[in-house]
Short mmCIF file of C-alpha atoms in Angstrom, two decimals:
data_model
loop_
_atom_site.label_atom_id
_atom_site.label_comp_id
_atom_site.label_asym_id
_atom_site.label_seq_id
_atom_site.Cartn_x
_atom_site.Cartn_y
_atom_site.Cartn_z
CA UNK A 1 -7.01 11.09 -23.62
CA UNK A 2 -4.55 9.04 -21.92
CA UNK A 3 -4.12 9.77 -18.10
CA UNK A 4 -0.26 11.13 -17.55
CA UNK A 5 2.25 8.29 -16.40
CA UNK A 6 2.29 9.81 -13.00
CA UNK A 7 -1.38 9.29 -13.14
CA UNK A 8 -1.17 5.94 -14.27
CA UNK A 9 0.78 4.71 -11.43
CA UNK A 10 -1.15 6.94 -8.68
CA UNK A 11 -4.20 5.10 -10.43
CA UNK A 12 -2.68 1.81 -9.64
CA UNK A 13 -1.57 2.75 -6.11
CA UNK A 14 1.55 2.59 -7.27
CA UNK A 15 4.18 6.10 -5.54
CA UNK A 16 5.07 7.82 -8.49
CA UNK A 17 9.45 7.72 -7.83
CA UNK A 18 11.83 8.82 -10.80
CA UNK A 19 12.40 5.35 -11.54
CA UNK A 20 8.90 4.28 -12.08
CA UNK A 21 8.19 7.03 -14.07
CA UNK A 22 11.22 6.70 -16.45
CA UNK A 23 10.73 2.56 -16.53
CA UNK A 24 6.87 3.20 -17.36
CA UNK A 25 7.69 5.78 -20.03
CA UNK A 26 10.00 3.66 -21.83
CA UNK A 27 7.13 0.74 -21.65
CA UNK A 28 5.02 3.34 -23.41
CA UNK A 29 7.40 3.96 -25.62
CA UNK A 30 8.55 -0.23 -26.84
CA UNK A 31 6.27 -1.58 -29.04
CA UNK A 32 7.30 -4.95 -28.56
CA UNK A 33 7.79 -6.76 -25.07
CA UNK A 34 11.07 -5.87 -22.98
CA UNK A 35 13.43 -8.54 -20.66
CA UNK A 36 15.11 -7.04 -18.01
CA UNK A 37 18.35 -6.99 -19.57
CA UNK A 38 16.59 -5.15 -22.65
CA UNK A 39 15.58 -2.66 -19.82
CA UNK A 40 18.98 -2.37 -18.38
CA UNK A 41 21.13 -1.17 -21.16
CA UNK A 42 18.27 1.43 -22.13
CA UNK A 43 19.66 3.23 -17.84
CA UNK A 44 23.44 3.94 -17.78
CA UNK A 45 23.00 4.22 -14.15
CA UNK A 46 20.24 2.15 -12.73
CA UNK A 47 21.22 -0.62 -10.39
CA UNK A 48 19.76 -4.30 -12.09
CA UNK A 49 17.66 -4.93 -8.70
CA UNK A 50 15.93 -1.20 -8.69
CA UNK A 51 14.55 -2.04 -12.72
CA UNK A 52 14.38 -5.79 -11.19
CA UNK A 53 11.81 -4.28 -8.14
CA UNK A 54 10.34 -2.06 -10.69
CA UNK A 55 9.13 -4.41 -12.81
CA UNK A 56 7.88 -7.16 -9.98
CA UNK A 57 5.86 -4.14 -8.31
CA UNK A 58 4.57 -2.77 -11.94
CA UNK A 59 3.21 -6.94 -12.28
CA UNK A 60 1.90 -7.04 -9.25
CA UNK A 61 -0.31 -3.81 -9.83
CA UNK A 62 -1.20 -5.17 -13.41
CA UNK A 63 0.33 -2.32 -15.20
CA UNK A 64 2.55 -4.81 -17.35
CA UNK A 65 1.72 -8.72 -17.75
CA UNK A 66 5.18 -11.39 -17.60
CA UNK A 67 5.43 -12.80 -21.28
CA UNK A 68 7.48 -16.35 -21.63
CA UNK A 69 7.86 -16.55 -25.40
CA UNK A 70 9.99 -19.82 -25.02
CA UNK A 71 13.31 -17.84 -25.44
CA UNK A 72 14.14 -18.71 -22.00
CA UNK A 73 14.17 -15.00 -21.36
CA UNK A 74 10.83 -13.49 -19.27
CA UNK A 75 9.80 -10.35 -21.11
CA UNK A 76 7.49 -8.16 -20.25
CA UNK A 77 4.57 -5.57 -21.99
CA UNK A 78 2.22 -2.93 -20.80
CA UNK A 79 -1.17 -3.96 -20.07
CA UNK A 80 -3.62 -2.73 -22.50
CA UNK A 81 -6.44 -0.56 -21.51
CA UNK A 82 -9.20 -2.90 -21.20
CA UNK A 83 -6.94 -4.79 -18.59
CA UNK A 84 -8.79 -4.75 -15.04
CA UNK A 85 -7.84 -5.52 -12.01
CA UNK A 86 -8.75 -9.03 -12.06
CA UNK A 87 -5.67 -9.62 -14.67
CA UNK A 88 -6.42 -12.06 -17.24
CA UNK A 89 -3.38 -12.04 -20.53
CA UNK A 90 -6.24 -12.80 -22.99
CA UNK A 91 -4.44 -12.30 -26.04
CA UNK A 92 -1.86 -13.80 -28.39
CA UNK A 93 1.57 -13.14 -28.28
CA UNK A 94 3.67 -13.01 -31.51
CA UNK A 95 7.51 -13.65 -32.00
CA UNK A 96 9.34 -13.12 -34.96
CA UNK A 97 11.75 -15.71 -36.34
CA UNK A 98 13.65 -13.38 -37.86
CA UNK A 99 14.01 -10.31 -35.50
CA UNK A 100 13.26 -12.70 -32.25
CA UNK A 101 10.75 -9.89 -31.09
CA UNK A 102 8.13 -10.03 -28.79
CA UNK A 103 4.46 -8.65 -29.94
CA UNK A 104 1.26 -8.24 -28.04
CA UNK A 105 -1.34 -9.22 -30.39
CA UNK A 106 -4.36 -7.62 -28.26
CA UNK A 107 -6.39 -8.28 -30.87
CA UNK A 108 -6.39 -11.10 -31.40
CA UNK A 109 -8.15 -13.32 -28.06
CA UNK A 110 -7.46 -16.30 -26.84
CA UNK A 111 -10.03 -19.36 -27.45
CA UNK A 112 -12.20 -20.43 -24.07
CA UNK A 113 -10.68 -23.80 -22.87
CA UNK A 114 -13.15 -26.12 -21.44
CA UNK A 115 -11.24 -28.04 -19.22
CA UNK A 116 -12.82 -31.47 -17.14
CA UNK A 117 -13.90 -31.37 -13.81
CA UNK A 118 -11.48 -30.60 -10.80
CA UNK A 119 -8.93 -29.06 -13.08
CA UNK A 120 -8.39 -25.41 -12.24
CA UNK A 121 -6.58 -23.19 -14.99
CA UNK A 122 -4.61 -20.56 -13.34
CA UNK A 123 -2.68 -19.32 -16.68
CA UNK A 124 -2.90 -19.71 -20.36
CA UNK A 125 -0.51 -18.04 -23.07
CA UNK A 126 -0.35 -18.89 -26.77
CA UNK A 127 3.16 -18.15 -28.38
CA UNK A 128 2.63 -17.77 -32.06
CA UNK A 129 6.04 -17.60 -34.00
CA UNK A 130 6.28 -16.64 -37.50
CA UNK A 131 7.46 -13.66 -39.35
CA UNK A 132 6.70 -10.08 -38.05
CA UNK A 133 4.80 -7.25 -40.10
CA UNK A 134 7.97 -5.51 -40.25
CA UNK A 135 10.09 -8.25 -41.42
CA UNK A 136 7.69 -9.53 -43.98
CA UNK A 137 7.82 -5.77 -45.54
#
């Protein structure tokens, strides 16, 4: 059984506010990776920076993982269970050519790179773009 969403965020040290709770419920709720902007129309009264805040703090705490998709627009996505605290986005993410959505493809991992000596890889993301499940039905 999944832990409430006030436990979720008491489980990340993160205080449980209103905000936080609403902003982590709709996360729940998306099946496909948010922006900001997605996040803003979904409050008629939140200020930008509060969702803005929300977000940063909910990355920093590795509840959600940043997703650039090459749209130019930073989306983001819950992390999945398996996610620990040492945060590593080891899976594909998916957009659609048609619907321009954003899909966490959890399972499907992300090849080991072997890279030469004194190189350091701090981030890796593979964007796959085709057509969605939904789009091809």
């Amino acid at each position: 059984m999944q832990p409430s969403f006030e436990q979720q965020l008491i489980n990340k040290k993160v205080k449980p506010t209103a905000m936080r709770l609403l902003v982590l419920e709709i996360l729940n709720k998306e099946l496909n990776a948010i922006s900001l902007s997605d996040l803003v129309a979904k409050f008629e009264y939140a200020e930008k920076s509060t969702l803005f805040r929300t977000l940063k703090t909910f990355e920093e705490k590795r509840l959600i993982h940043r997703i650039d998709d090459g749209s130019g627009i930073v989306k983001y996505a819950l992390c999945n269970n398996e996610c620990d605290d040492i945060h590593e986005d080891e899976h594909i993410h998916f957009v659609c050519t048609q619907c321009k959505n954003t899909i966490c493809l959890n399972e499907v991992k992300l090849p080991t790179i072997e890279l030469p000596n004194n190189f350091t890889l701090k981030n890796l993301q593979i964007t796959a773009k085709g057509i969605c499940n939904k789009c091809n039905s």
